Amino acid sequence: MTDSADLIVIGAGPAGLAAASLASKHNLSIMLLDEQAAPGGQIYRNIEHNVTHESEICAILGAEYAYGAALAETCRASDVTYTPGATVWRIDPDGGVAYSVDGAAHTAKGRRIILATGALERPVPIPGWTLPGVMTAGAAQTLLKSSAMLPSGRVVVAGAGPLAMLVTLQLIDAGADIAALLETTRKRDYFSNAMLLPGAMAGQDYLRRGMAMRRAIRASGVPIYGGVTELEARGDGQVSSVRGRSGGERLTFEIDTLLLHDGVVPNIQATRQVGCEHEWYDPQRYWRPVRDSWGTTSIDTITVAGDGAGISGARAAEYLGQLAALDAACRLDKINMADRDSAARPIRSAMQPHTAIRPLLDGIFSPSFTTPHGDDTIVCRCEEVTAGEIRTAVAQGVMGPNQIKSFTRCGMGPCQGRNCGLTVAELIADVQGVPVSDVGYFRLRPPIKPVTLGELAAMDFSETDS
Amino acid sequence: MFGAAIAYGLSRAGVDTLMLDGHDNNLRAARGNFGLVWVQSKGKGLQRYADWSRESARLWSGFAAELTDITGVSIAHRNDGGMMLLLGDEEVEKRKIEIAEMSKQSGATGYDCEIITHADIQAYFPDIKLGKAVTGASFCPHDGDVNPLKLLRAMHSGFVNSGGRYKSRCTVNNIDHANGVFTANTQQGQFSAPKIILAAGHGISHLAESVGIDAPIRPQRGQVLITERIQQALPIPLNGVRQTDEGGFQFGSSEEDIGFDDGTSLDVVQNIASRAVQSFPQLSTVRLVRNWGCVRVLTPDKCAIYEESISHPGAYVATSHSGVTLAAINARLVSKWIATGEQPTDFNHFSASRFHVQAT
């Protein structure tokens, strides 16, 4: 059956929760679809359970995490029709959405759609990154939030970005055995971005917290190495060591788990699949949807909010969700433009400190692993395609990512290029000597998440009103 | 597919050949097709085309072996026959009529295609249970399939290995002709040669016009579904269902006349999925990984056009939506025709002039 609503919000992280809650105040009928079992997104994952039952975990995750409880509560208390466990696998420009819950496919039709699908961790294609025992720092944090689990044995965290530091500290507090934090960020990355400092002062809280985290990690006795290069995971069927170089020093750590992180990038699977225009954001080397000041994309019915629109963090995501909601209310004739604009003014000024810090963070933590050095490193995990295979194909004249996909199967697996799309574009740009923005990206086809043939066959398109 | 096959054949024959290709995001039928080397549905109304398709199917084994030999790319060619599954008595009756018509048309050559029963079909597929809805199939021993992406890649690499030159991101804007030399004007400059072959799919029509050939081509969308990899269970391909050498099941035979939109639509996807599950019920738990649309390059009678321009000798048009089936014969006979002028028998049947017969 096809349910219909004024507004379909996809994703129940800070942007989606805030958007749905505010939009419901303007008498819009709202469907909120989210893949997880409970609201919160990645940042506030499992927040409802943890605040009531896991005070220890909440203490480790800190006040910034606990903040999310109110967002979830407000949304629960609203008139929003919230469907957890809903995996959206197709979006259409006319407001159509197809999703699955418990093995049954459903369709819905919204007059507008707000996509709040958040961020993904950037792939870190170093030698050995596909070995068992290597995972992302974000995945380790997810385990901590969702099931209070710690990575096993001796752990090294390696890479760049605020999350690497945060996860290191949280794991130390939770009692994990952390051997070291290997940062690829160099001292000069801090100095060379100093000119961005004045602009970032409104967000100085972030800087203060960053410095405090660094001190706390050092105080716990875990060493931090800066400017690490030549990072490599080694092991026979399972990671057993990590190597690198810091300054003149060769580093080797015997480990059981390696956590990698190189920042986060917008999750653009949905905006690509539906056909929104995208632009290349060079400081952080990622694609983001082209959007107006409310988040509305090149497709008039579709608005993006939160990190999916460009990385700006959890607090900004909440405000961006509210702006998207106001614009939806206006476009659906619930408020006029003057009311929309005046309601937006305090939201925009509250958001300012949270976005002001971004240029500085983006400059300091520029990604380190965009192009694999060796030819043997795997780029596409699903189809096991190496950097060398891609370089060879490009050298033979292959013109872009989609031809690469059909010639090498890179990006053709179940993840639909989520894990390799950026790396492939960087490799092509590198070999051809052109900017990544000229190379483009995979053409994304539905379903953006796998769905069974039986579910498809059983779909019922008759319409109902929700 | 047409361009790559002909260019491959030319460069193998030692002809200095330059292949100009467009951009990554152009409409590319060659990247979206199904992979059937198919005879049983070809040539209704034009027997020369039915024969041509069968002849290509016959050349295919040697062609596949040669490609693998010189490029190292194994393209998973099979030629053990193929079936069109029929669901319900109505489909069986309709197919019987078509077979009778084709048998009549083909005369002495014969139309090697017969209706087989549910039990006959099941015997071909011991590893997967056939759905009750399947009431029969038409079986043709000349049918087969290939991995179309590997085929395209192998032809490109075979072309380059044999000395061919390939230029991508090089859309041809127009063609000049002077003193027996054709010049292709592209965004990357001008390229000249005494002969020029237009095999640019949907891009052909306006280029063909400039060399005096009217190539009426229309778009028709087909949608395709591919699943996750599962154990091999389909040793021969079916029209609209085949299992790739990697293990994915591929479905689709939809036909939509909606212009150059290569998107997908849920209603068609559901129809295809529903037919798939009726044909093989145990596939209902298998996950779809990707669903794409692709725009077929169709002539008015769905048969190929091969023509050398009368007003501009040395300019050729070669096109059809059966790029995979005809890859072998394009690489062999068509490239030979272009290189030496040696025409295959009754080749004038493929001239686009057949679409301009005066009404009487």
mmCIF file of C-alpha atoms in Angstrom, chain A residues 102-447:
data_model
loop_
_atom_site.group_PDB
_atom_site.id
_atom_site.type_symbol
_atom_site.label_atom_id
_atom_site.label_comp_id
_atom_site.label_asym_id
_atom_site.label_seq_id
_atom_site.Cartn_x
_atom_site.Cartn_y
_atom_site.Cartn_z
ATOM 1 C CA ASP A 102 10.919 -6.601 8.579
ATOM 2 C CA GLY A 103 11.264 -8.115 5.130
ATOM 3 C CA ALA A 104 8.269 -6.365 3.574
ATOM 4 C CA ALA A 105 8.587 -3.620 0.958
ATOM 5 C CA HIS A 106 6.398 -0.521 1.201
ATOM 6 C CA THR A 107 5.931 2.594 -0.864
ATOM 7 C CA ALA A 108 5.042 6.070 0.311
ATOM 8 C CA LYS A 109 4.431 9.368 -1.389
ATOM 9 C CA GLY A 110 5.375 12.693 0.139
ATOM 10 C CA ARG A 111 4.589 16.137 -1.209
ATOM 11 C CA ARG A 112 8.134 16.904 -0.094
ATOM 12 C CA ILE A 113 11.097 14.891 1.173
ATOM 13 C CA ILE A 114 13.759 15.896 3.674
ATOM 14 C CA LEU A 115 16.822 13.696 3.411
ATOM 15 C CA ALA A 116 18.724 13.589 6.682
ATOM 16 C CA THR A 117 20.900 10.590 6.005
ATOM 17 C CA GLY A 118 24.018 11.934 7.684
ATOM 18 C CA ALA A 119 27.633 11.051 7.118
ATOM 19 C CA LEU A 120 29.816 8.067 6.362
ATOM 20 C CA GLU A 121 33.361 7.489 7.424
ATOM 21 C CA ARG A 122 35.753 8.134 4.575
ATOM 22 C CA PRO A 123 37.410 4.949 3.301
ATOM 23 C CA VAL A 124 40.992 4.527 4.509
ATOM 24 C CA PRO A 125 42.579 2.400 1.775
ATOM 25 C CA ILE A 126 45.979 1.669 3.307
ATOM 26 C CA PRO A 127 47.737 -1.669 2.718
ATOM 27 C CA GLY A 128 45.964 -4.270 4.850
ATOM 28 C CA TRP A 129 42.836 -2.232 5.585
ATOM 29 C CA THR A 130 40.583 -5.137 4.635
ATOM 30 C CA LEU A 131 42.155 -7.570 7.119
ATOM 31 C CA PRO A 132 39.865 -8.900 9.860
ATOM 32 C CA GLY A 133 40.583 -6.940 13.014
ATOM 33 C CA VAL A 134 40.800 -3.650 11.129
ATOM 34 C CA MET A 135 37.729 -1.481 11.443
ATOM 35 C CA THR A 136 36.785 2.157 11.519
ATOM 36 C CA ALA A 137 36.941 4.245 14.660
ATOM 37 C CA GLY A 138 33.294 5.084 14.134
ATOM 38 C CA ALA A 139 32.367 1.401 14.084
ATOM 39 C CA ALA A 140 34.125 0.923 17.420
ATOM 40 C CA GLN A 141 32.143 3.796 18.840
ATOM 41 C CA THR A 142 28.930 2.299 17.472
ATOM 42 C CA LEU A 143 29.653 -0.932 19.338
ATOM 43 C CA LEU A 144 30.185 1.032 22.516
ATOM 44 C CA LYS A 145 26.914 2.921 22.097
ATOM 45 C CA SER A 146 24.752 0.067 20.937
ATOM 46 C CA SER A 147 25.994 -2.814 23.049
ATOM 47 C CA ALA A 148 28.611 -1.469 25.468
ATOM 48 C CA MET A 149 31.260 -3.556 23.680
ATOM 49 C CA LEU A 150 34.970 -2.754 23.477
ATOM 50 C CA PRO A 151 37.363 -3.682 20.654
ATOM 51 C CA SER A 152 39.272 -6.788 21.612
ATOM 52 C CA GLY A 153 42.858 -6.964 22.805
ATOM 53 C CA ARG A 154 45.513 -4.402 22.152
ATOM 54 C CA VAL A 155 44.280 -1.507 20.027
ATOM 55 C CA VAL A 156 45.859 1.234 17.929
ATOM 56 C CA VAL A 157 43.818 4.138 16.608
ATOM 57 C CA ALA A 158 45.245 5.688 13.434
ATOM 58 C CA GLY A 159 44.286 8.496 11.100
ATOM 59 C CA ALA A 160 43.033 12.024 11.385
ATOM 60 C CA GLY A 161 40.029 14.012 12.467
ATOM 61 C CA PRO A 162 38.289 14.940 15.709
ATOM 62 C CA LEU A 163 36.506 11.594 15.906
ATOM 63 C CA ALA A 164 39.785 9.646 16.046
ATOM 64 C CA MET A 165 40.761 11.585 19.135
ATOM 65 C CA LEU A 166 37.309 11.373 20.690
ATOM 66 C CA VAL A 167 37.017 7.624 20.191
ATOM 67 C CA THR A 168 40.522 7.082 21.571
ATOM 68 C CA LEU A 169 39.613 8.927 24.721
ATOM 69 C CA GLN A 170 36.260 7.218 25.115
ATOM 70 C CA LEU A 171 37.838 3.789 24.688
ATOM 71 C CA ILE A 172 40.532 4.626 27.235
ATOM 72 C CA ASP A 173 37.818 5.678 29.689
ATOM 73 C CA ALA A 174 35.858 2.521 28.974
ATOM 74 C CA GLY A 175 38.915 0.418 29.819
ATOM 75 C CA ALA A 176 40.150 -0.642 26.386
ATOM 76 C CA ASP A 177 43.838 -1.459 25.964
ATOM 77 C CA ILE A 178 45.010 1.368 23.675
ATOM 78 C CA ALA A 179 48.658 1.147 22.605
ATOM 79 C CA ALA A 180 48.831 4.461 20.770
ATOM 80 C CA LEU A 181 47.074 7.104 18.742
ATOM 81 C CA LEU A 182 48.815 7.586 15.399
ATOM 82 C CA GLU A 183 47.804 10.886 13.893
ATOM 83 C CA THR A 184 48.504 11.680 10.265
ATOM 84 C CA THR A 185 47.932 15.362 10.998
ATOM 85 C CA ARG A 186 51.203 17.283 11.078
ATOM 86 C CA LYS A 187 52.174 20.220 13.274
ATOM 87 C CA ARG A 188 52.363 22.376 10.170
ATOM 88 C CA ASP A 189 48.707 21.585 9.360
ATOM 89 C CA TYR A 190 47.859 23.563 12.477
ATOM 90 C CA PHE A 191 50.171 26.466 11.667
ATOM 91 C CA SER A 192 49.320 26.677 7.986
ATOM 92 C CA ASN A 193 45.660 27.077 8.813
ATOM 93 C CA ALA A 194 46.253 29.739 11.436
ATOM 94 C CA MET A 195 44.752 32.398 9.176
ATOM 95 C CA LEU A 196 41.416 30.635 9.557
ATOM 96 C CA LEU A 197 41.529 31.088 13.352
ATOM 97 C CA PRO A 198 39.840 34.504 13.616
ATOM 98 C CA GLY A 199 36.829 33.268 11.648
ATOM 99 C CA ALA A 200 36.619 30.239 13.880
ATOM 100 C CA MET A 201 36.608 32.114 17.165
ATOM 101 C CA ALA A 202 32.831 31.907 17.469
ATOM 102 C CA GLY A 203 33.343 28.160 17.703
ATOM 103 C CA GLN A 204 36.213 28.283 20.175
ATOM 104 C CA ASP A 205 34.429 25.776 22.407
ATOM 105 C CA TYR A 206 35.358 23.135 19.848
ATOM 106 C CA LEU A 207 39.027 24.147 19.992
ATOM 107 C CA ARG A 208 39.028 24.112 23.778
ATOM 108 C CA ARG A 209 37.463 20.654 23.847
ATOM 109 C CA GLY A 210 39.955 19.384 21.277
ATOM 110 C CA MET A 211 42.882 20.532 23.393
ATOM 111 C CA ALA A 212 41.333 19.055 26.533
ATOM 112 C CA MET A 213 40.911 15.677 24.815
ATOM 113 C CA ARG A 214 44.521 15.691 23.719
ATOM 114 C CA ARG A 215 45.678 16.446 27.267
ATOM 115 C CA ALA A 216 43.459 13.730 28.707
ATOM 116 C CA ILE A 217 44.803 11.103 26.280
ATOM 117 C CA ARG A 218 48.392 12.038 27.160
ATOM 118 C CA ALA A 219 47.551 12.045 30.884
ATOM 119 C CA SER A 220 46.284 8.473 30.600
ATOM 120 C CA GLY A 221 49.731 7.444 29.402
ATOM 121 C CA VAL A 222 48.707 6.610 25.820
ATOM 122 C CA PRO A 223 51.303 8.069 23.433
ATOM 123 C CA ILE A 224 50.215 10.269 20.514
ATOM 124 C CA TYR A 225 52.404 10.267 17.403
ATOM 125 C CA GLY A 226 51.910 13.108 14.900
ATOM 126 C CA GLY A 227 52.589 13.382 11.170
ATOM 127 C CA VAL A 228 52.449 9.609 10.712
ATOM 128 C CA THR A 229 53.056 8.372 7.169
ATOM 129 C CA GLU A 230 53.465 4.991 5.419
ATOM 130 C CA LEU A 231 50.723 3.494 7.542
ATOM 131 C CA GLU A 232 50.250 -0.205 6.922
ATOM 132 C CA ALA A 233 48.304 -3.011 8.588
ATOM 133 C CA ARG A 234 49.896 -6.421 8.537
ATOM 134 C CA GLY A 235 48.813 -9.902 9.454
ATOM 135 C CA ASP A 236 48.088 -13.361 8.158
ATOM 136 C CA GLY A 237 44.328 -13.712 7.947
ATOM 137 C CA GLN A 238 44.001 -11.336 10.912
ATOM 138 C CA VAL A 239 45.692 -8.076 11.713
ATOM 139 C CA SER A 240 48.685 -8.572 13.978
ATOM 140 C CA SER A 241 50.658 -5.381 13.637
ATOM 141 C CA VAL A 242 50.518 -1.845 12.372
ATOM 142 C CA ARG A 243 53.481 0.050 10.978
ATOM 143 C CA GLY A 244 54.174 3.625 10.123
ATOM 144 C CA ARG A 245 56.729 6.389 10.259
ATOM 145 C CA SER A 246 56.644 9.490 12.401
ATOM 146 C CA GLY A 247 59.372 12.036 11.825
ATOM 147 C CA GLY A 248 62.487 9.927 11.471
ATOM 148 C CA GLU A 249 61.132 7.173 13.647
ATOM 149 C CA ARG A 250 59.837 3.818 12.402
ATOM 150 C CA LEU A 251 56.831 2.678 14.377
ATOM 151 C CA THR A 252 55.613 -0.888 14.852
ATOM 152 C CA PHE A 253 52.900 -1.991 17.231
ATOM 153 C CA GLU A 254 51.807 -5.568 17.830
ATOM 154 C CA ILE A 255 48.029 -5.353 17.993
ATOM 155 C CA ASP A 256 44.741 -7.254 17.885
ATOM 156 C CA THR A 257 42.606 -4.407 16.587
ATOM 157 C CA LEU A 258 43.365 -1.435 14.368
ATOM 158 C CA LEU A 259 40.874 1.410 14.273
ATOM 159 C CA LEU A 260 41.178 3.686 11.249
ATOM 160 C CA HIS A 261 39.642 7.072 10.691
ATOM 161 C CA ASP A 262 40.125 9.812 8.115
ATOM 162 C CA GLY A 263 37.167 12.061 8.772
ATOM 163 C CA VAL A 264 33.600 11.752 7.629
ATOM 164 C CA VAL A 265 31.955 12.617 4.324
ATOM 165 C CA PRO A 266 28.319 13.239 3.394
ATOM 166 C CA ASN A 267 26.311 10.110 2.705
ATOM 167 C CA ILE A 268 25.183 10.957 -0.817
ATOM 168 C CA GLN A 269 23.795 7.578 -1.853
ATOM 169 C CA ALA A 270 20.210 8.851 -1.737
ATOM 170 C CA THR A 271 20.833 12.237 -3.349
ATOM 171 C CA ARG A 272 22.873 10.585 -6.113
ATOM 172 C CA GLN A 273 20.287 7.886 -6.735
ATOM 173 C CA VAL A 274 17.418 10.363 -7.069
ATOM 174 C CA GLY A 275 19.518 12.526 -9.376
ATOM 175 C CA CYS A 276 20.328 15.705 -7.415
ATOM 176 C CA GLU A 277 23.220 17.802 -8.699
ATOM 177 C CA HIS A 278 26.402 17.586 -6.631
ATOM 178 C CA GLU A 279 29.461 19.782 -6.198
ATOM 179 C CA TRP A 280 33.008 18.968 -5.174
ATOM 180 C CA TYR A 281 34.135 20.429 -1.847
ATOM 181 C CA ASP A 282 37.886 20.565 -2.201
ATOM 182 C CA PRO A 283 39.110 21.302 1.369
ATOM 183 C CA GLN A 284 37.680 17.964 2.549
ATOM 184 C CA ARG A 285 37.674 16.303 -0.868
ATOM 185 C CA TYR A 286 34.095 15.104 -0.948
ATOM 186 C CA TRP A 287 30.912 15.541 -2.982
ATOM 187 C CA ARG A 288 27.904 17.288 -1.521
ATOM 188 C CA PRO A 289 24.527 18.089 -3.018
ATOM 189 C CA VAL A 290 24.091 21.571 -4.475
ATOM 190 C CA ARG A 291 21.493 23.299 -2.296
ATOM 191 C CA ASP A 292 19.998 26.692 -1.460
ATOM 192 C CA SER A 293 20.122 28.376 1.949
ATOM 193 C CA TRP A 294 17.282 26.103 3.174
ATOM 194 C CA GLY A 295 18.892 22.920 1.975
ATOM 195 C CA THR A 296 16.678 22.412 -1.066
ATOM 196 C CA THR A 297 18.504 20.592 -3.850
ATOM 197 C CA SER A 298 18.377 20.907 -7.622
ATOM 198 C CA ILE A 299 15.266 18.722 -7.381
ATOM 199 C CA ASP A 300 12.575 21.035 -6.142
ATOM 200 C CA THR A 301 10.778 18.483 -3.928
ATOM 201 C CA ILE A 302 13.902 17.331 -2.137
ATOM 202 C CA THR A 303 15.725 19.087 0.695
ATOM 203 C CA VAL A 304 18.834 17.867 2.479
ATOM 204 C CA ALA A 305 19.652 18.630 6.101
ATOM 205 C CA GLY A 306 22.549 17.752 8.375
ATOM 206 C CA ASP A 307 25.857 16.168 7.455
ATOM 207 C CA GLY A 308 24.370 14.721 4.263
ATOM 208 C CA ALA A 309 24.389 18.294 2.929
ATOM 209 C CA GLY A 310 28.062 18.832 3.815
ATOM 210 C CA ILE A 311 29.826 18.035 7.076
ATOM 211 C CA SER A 312 29.013 20.534 9.795
ATOM 212 C CA GLY A 313 28.502 18.394 12.888
ATOM 213 C CA ALA A 314 25.622 17.285 15.087
ATOM 214 C CA ARG A 315 24.599 20.622 16.557
ATOM 215 C CA ALA A 316 24.540 22.397 13.203
ATOM 216 C CA ALA A 317 22.600 19.432 11.821
ATOM 217 C CA GLU A 318 19.807 20.106 14.261
ATOM 218 C CA TYR A 319 19.502 23.725 13.130
ATOM 219 C CA LEU A 320 19.735 22.757 9.473
ATOM 220 C CA GLY A 321 16.868 20.329 10.098
ATOM 221 C CA GLN A 322 14.800 23.160 11.544
ATOM 222 C CA LEU A 323 15.518 25.411 8.564
ATOM 223 C CA ALA A 324 14.490 22.631 6.190
ATOM 224 C CA ALA A 325 11.267 22.175 8.168
ATOM 225 C CA LEU A 326 10.416 25.881 7.992
ATOM 226 C CA ASP A 327 10.994 25.902 4.264
ATOM 227 C CA ALA A 328 8.781 22.821 3.860
ATOM 228 C CA ALA A 329 6.013 24.513 5.851
ATOM 229 C CA CYS A 330 6.325 27.557 3.623
ATOM 230 C CA ARG A 331 6.375 25.639 0.340
ATOM 231 C CA LEU A 332 3.349 23.647 1.486
ATOM 232 C CA ASP A 333 1.481 26.889 2.281
ATOM 233 C CA LYS A 334 1.372 26.533 6.054
ATOM 234 C CA ILE A 335 3.343 29.740 6.654
ATOM 235 C CA ASN A 336 4.235 32.640 4.418
ATOM 236 C CA MET A 337 7.760 33.622 3.416
ATOM 237 C CA ALA A 338 7.976 36.494 5.877
ATOM 238 C CA ASP A 339 7.071 34.195 8.776
ATOM 239 C CA ARG A 340 9.508 31.592 7.549
ATOM 240 C CA ASP A 341 12.318 34.127 7.366
ATOM 241 C CA SER A 342 11.668 35.623 10.780
ATOM 242 C CA ALA A 343 11.433 32.180 12.387
ATOM 243 C CA ALA A 344 14.717 31.266 10.692
ATOM 244 C CA ARG A 345 16.657 34.256 11.973
ATOM 245 C CA PRO A 346 17.290 33.043 15.563
ATOM 246 C CA ILE A 347 18.020 29.549 14.237
ATOM 247 C CA ARG A 348 20.672 30.877 11.887
ATOM 248 C CA SER A 349 22.352 32.891 14.618
ATOM 249 C CA ALA A 350 22.297 29.970 17.051
ATOM 250 C CA MET A 351 23.895 27.840 14.360
ATOM 251 C CA GLN A 352 26.675 30.309 13.610
ATOM 252 C CA PRO A 353 29.208 29.200 16.269
ATOM 253 C CA HIS A 354 28.833 25.600 15.136
ATOM 254 C CA THR A 355 29.519 26.316 11.470
ATOM 255 C CA ALA A 356 32.167 28.988 12.075
ATOM 256 C CA ILE A 357 34.665 26.380 13.248
ATOM 257 C CA ARG A 358 34.366 24.256 10.094
ATOM 258 C CA PRO A 359 36.809 25.977 7.725
ATOM 259 C CA LEU A 360 39.523 25.654 10.370
ATOM 260 C CA LEU A 361 38.763 21.986 11.151
ATOM 261 C CA ASP A 362 38.474 21.188 7.447
ATOM 262 C CA GLY A 363 41.861 22.779 6.856
ATOM 263 C CA ILE A 364 43.686 21.109 9.743
ATOM 264 C CA PHE A 365 42.224 17.665 9.210
ATOM 265 C CA SER A 366 42.538 17.443 5.467
ATOM 266 C CA PRO A 367 42.215 13.812 4.382
ATOM 267 C CA SER A 368 45.410 11.770 4.241
ATOM 268 C CA PHE A 369 44.517 8.574 2.404
ATOM 269 C CA THR A 370 42.679 9.747 -0.691
ATOM 270 C CA THR A 371 44.922 7.923 -3.175
ATOM 271 C CA PRO A 372 46.462 4.552 -2.281
ATOM 272 C CA HIS A 373 50.213 4.574 -2.894
ATOM 273 C CA GLY A 374 50.825 0.983 -3.880
ATOM 274 C CA ASP A 375 49.093 -0.970 -6.620
ATOM 275 C CA ASP A 376 48.202 -3.947 -4.427
ATOM 276 C CA THR A 377 45.931 -2.075 -2.033
ATOM 277 C CA ILE A 378 42.290 -3.037 -2.406
ATOM 278 C CA VAL A 379 40.000 -0.177 -3.364
ATOM 279 C CA CYS A 380 36.653 -1.952 -3.833
ATOM 280 C CA ARG A 381 36.026 -4.363 -0.986
ATOM 281 C CA CYS A 382 32.889 -5.926 -2.484
ATOM 282 C CA GLU A 383 34.553 -6.955 -5.746
ATOM 283 C CA GLU A 384 38.161 -6.979 -4.527
ATOM 284 C CA VAL A 385 39.483 -4.547 -7.128
ATOM 285 C CA THR A 386 42.947 -3.125 -6.486
ATOM 286 C CA ALA A 387 44.365 0.341 -7.076
ATOM 287 C CA GLY A 388 46.658 -1.189 -9.714
ATOM 288 C CA GLU A 389 43.759 -2.574 -11.751
ATOM 289 C CA ILE A 390 42.130 0.839 -11.780
ATOM 290 C CA ARG A 391 45.361 2.615 -12.730
ATOM 291 C CA THR A 392 45.898 0.164 -15.598
ATOM 292 C CA ALA A 393 42.380 0.644 -16.939
ATOM 293 C CA VAL A 394 42.700 4.432 -16.797
ATOM 294 C CA ALA A 395 46.063 4.292 -18.508
ATOM 295 C CA GLN A 396 44.397 2.343 -21.363
ATOM 296 C CA GLY A 397 42.053 5.251 -21.951
ATOM 297 C CA VAL A 398 39.033 4.528 -19.749
ATOM 298 C CA MET A 399 37.377 7.904 -19.390
ATOM 299 C CA GLY A 400 35.578 7.842 -16.071
ATOM 300 C CA PRO A 401 34.157 6.072 -13.020
ATOM 301 C CA ASN A 402 31.259 4.441 -14.836
ATOM 302 C CA GLN A 403 33.435 2.901 -17.508
ATOM 303 C CA ILE A 404 35.781 1.759 -14.708
ATOM 304 C CA LYS A 405 32.795 0.181 -13.020
ATOM 305 C CA SER A 406 31.790 -1.799 -16.081
ATOM 306 C CA PHE A 407 35.353 -2.783 -16.982
ATOM 307 C CA THR A 408 36.579 -3.799 -13.509
ATOM 308 C CA ARG A 409 33.358 -4.317 -11.489
ATOM 309 C CA CYS A 410 34.676 -1.734 -9.013
ATOM 310 C CA GLY A 411 31.638 -0.252 -7.261
ATOM 311 C CA MET A 412 29.289 -2.902 -8.590
ATOM 312 C CA GLY A 413 28.823 -4.814 -5.346
ATOM 313 C CA PRO A 414 26.115 -4.565 -2.707
ATOM 314 C CA CYS A 415 27.575 -1.366 -1.187
ATOM 315 C CA GLN A 416 27.035 0.402 -4.545
ATOM 316 C CA GLY A 417 30.375 2.165 -4.315
ATOM 317 C CA ARG A 418 29.787 3.639 -0.863
ATOM 318 C CA ASN A 419 33.226 2.400 0.156
ATOM 319 C CA CYS A 420 35.158 3.067 -3.034
ATOM 320 C CA GLY A 421 33.493 5.892 -4.990
ATOM 321 C CA LEU A 422 35.753 8.636 -3.675
ATOM 322 C CA THR A 423 38.934 6.595 -4.017
ATOM 323 C CA VAL A 424 38.150 5.654 -7.612
ATOM 324 C CA ALA A 425 37.525 9.276 -8.589
ATOM 325 C CA GLU A 426 40.776 10.343 -6.876
ATOM 326 C CA LEU A 427 42.737 7.629 -8.686
ATOM 327 C CA ILE A 428 41.317 8.575 -12.083
ATOM 328 C CA ALA A 429 42.030 12.262 -11.435
ATOM 329 C CA ASP A 430 45.560 11.386 -10.343
ATOM 330 C CA VAL A 431 46.377 9.301 -13.440
ATOM 331 C CA GLN A 432 44.703 11.689 -15.895
ATOM 332 C CA GLY A 433 46.074 14.793 -14.188
ATOM 333 C CA VAL A 434 42.652 16.466 -13.987
ATOM 334 C CA PRO A 435 40.659 17.770 -10.992
ATOM 335 C CA VAL A 436 38.314 15.274 -9.317
ATOM 336 C CA SER A 437 35.439 17.628 -10.074
ATOM 337 C CA ASP A 438 35.984 16.847 -13.786
ATOM 338 C CA VAL A 439 36.064 13.112 -13.197
ATOM 339 C CA GLY A 440 32.602 12.803 -11.691
ATOM 340 C CA TYR A 441 31.120 9.938 -9.757
ATOM 341 C CA PHE A 442 29.377 6.594 -10.154
ATOM 342 C CA ARG A 443 25.882 6.692 -11.526
ATOM 343 C CA LEU A 444 23.937 5.340 -8.569
ATOM 344 C CA ARG A 445 21.089 3.038 -9.321
ATOM 345 C CA PRO A 446 18.363 1.805 -7.022
ATOM 346 C CA PRO A 447 18.119 -0.041 -4.735
#
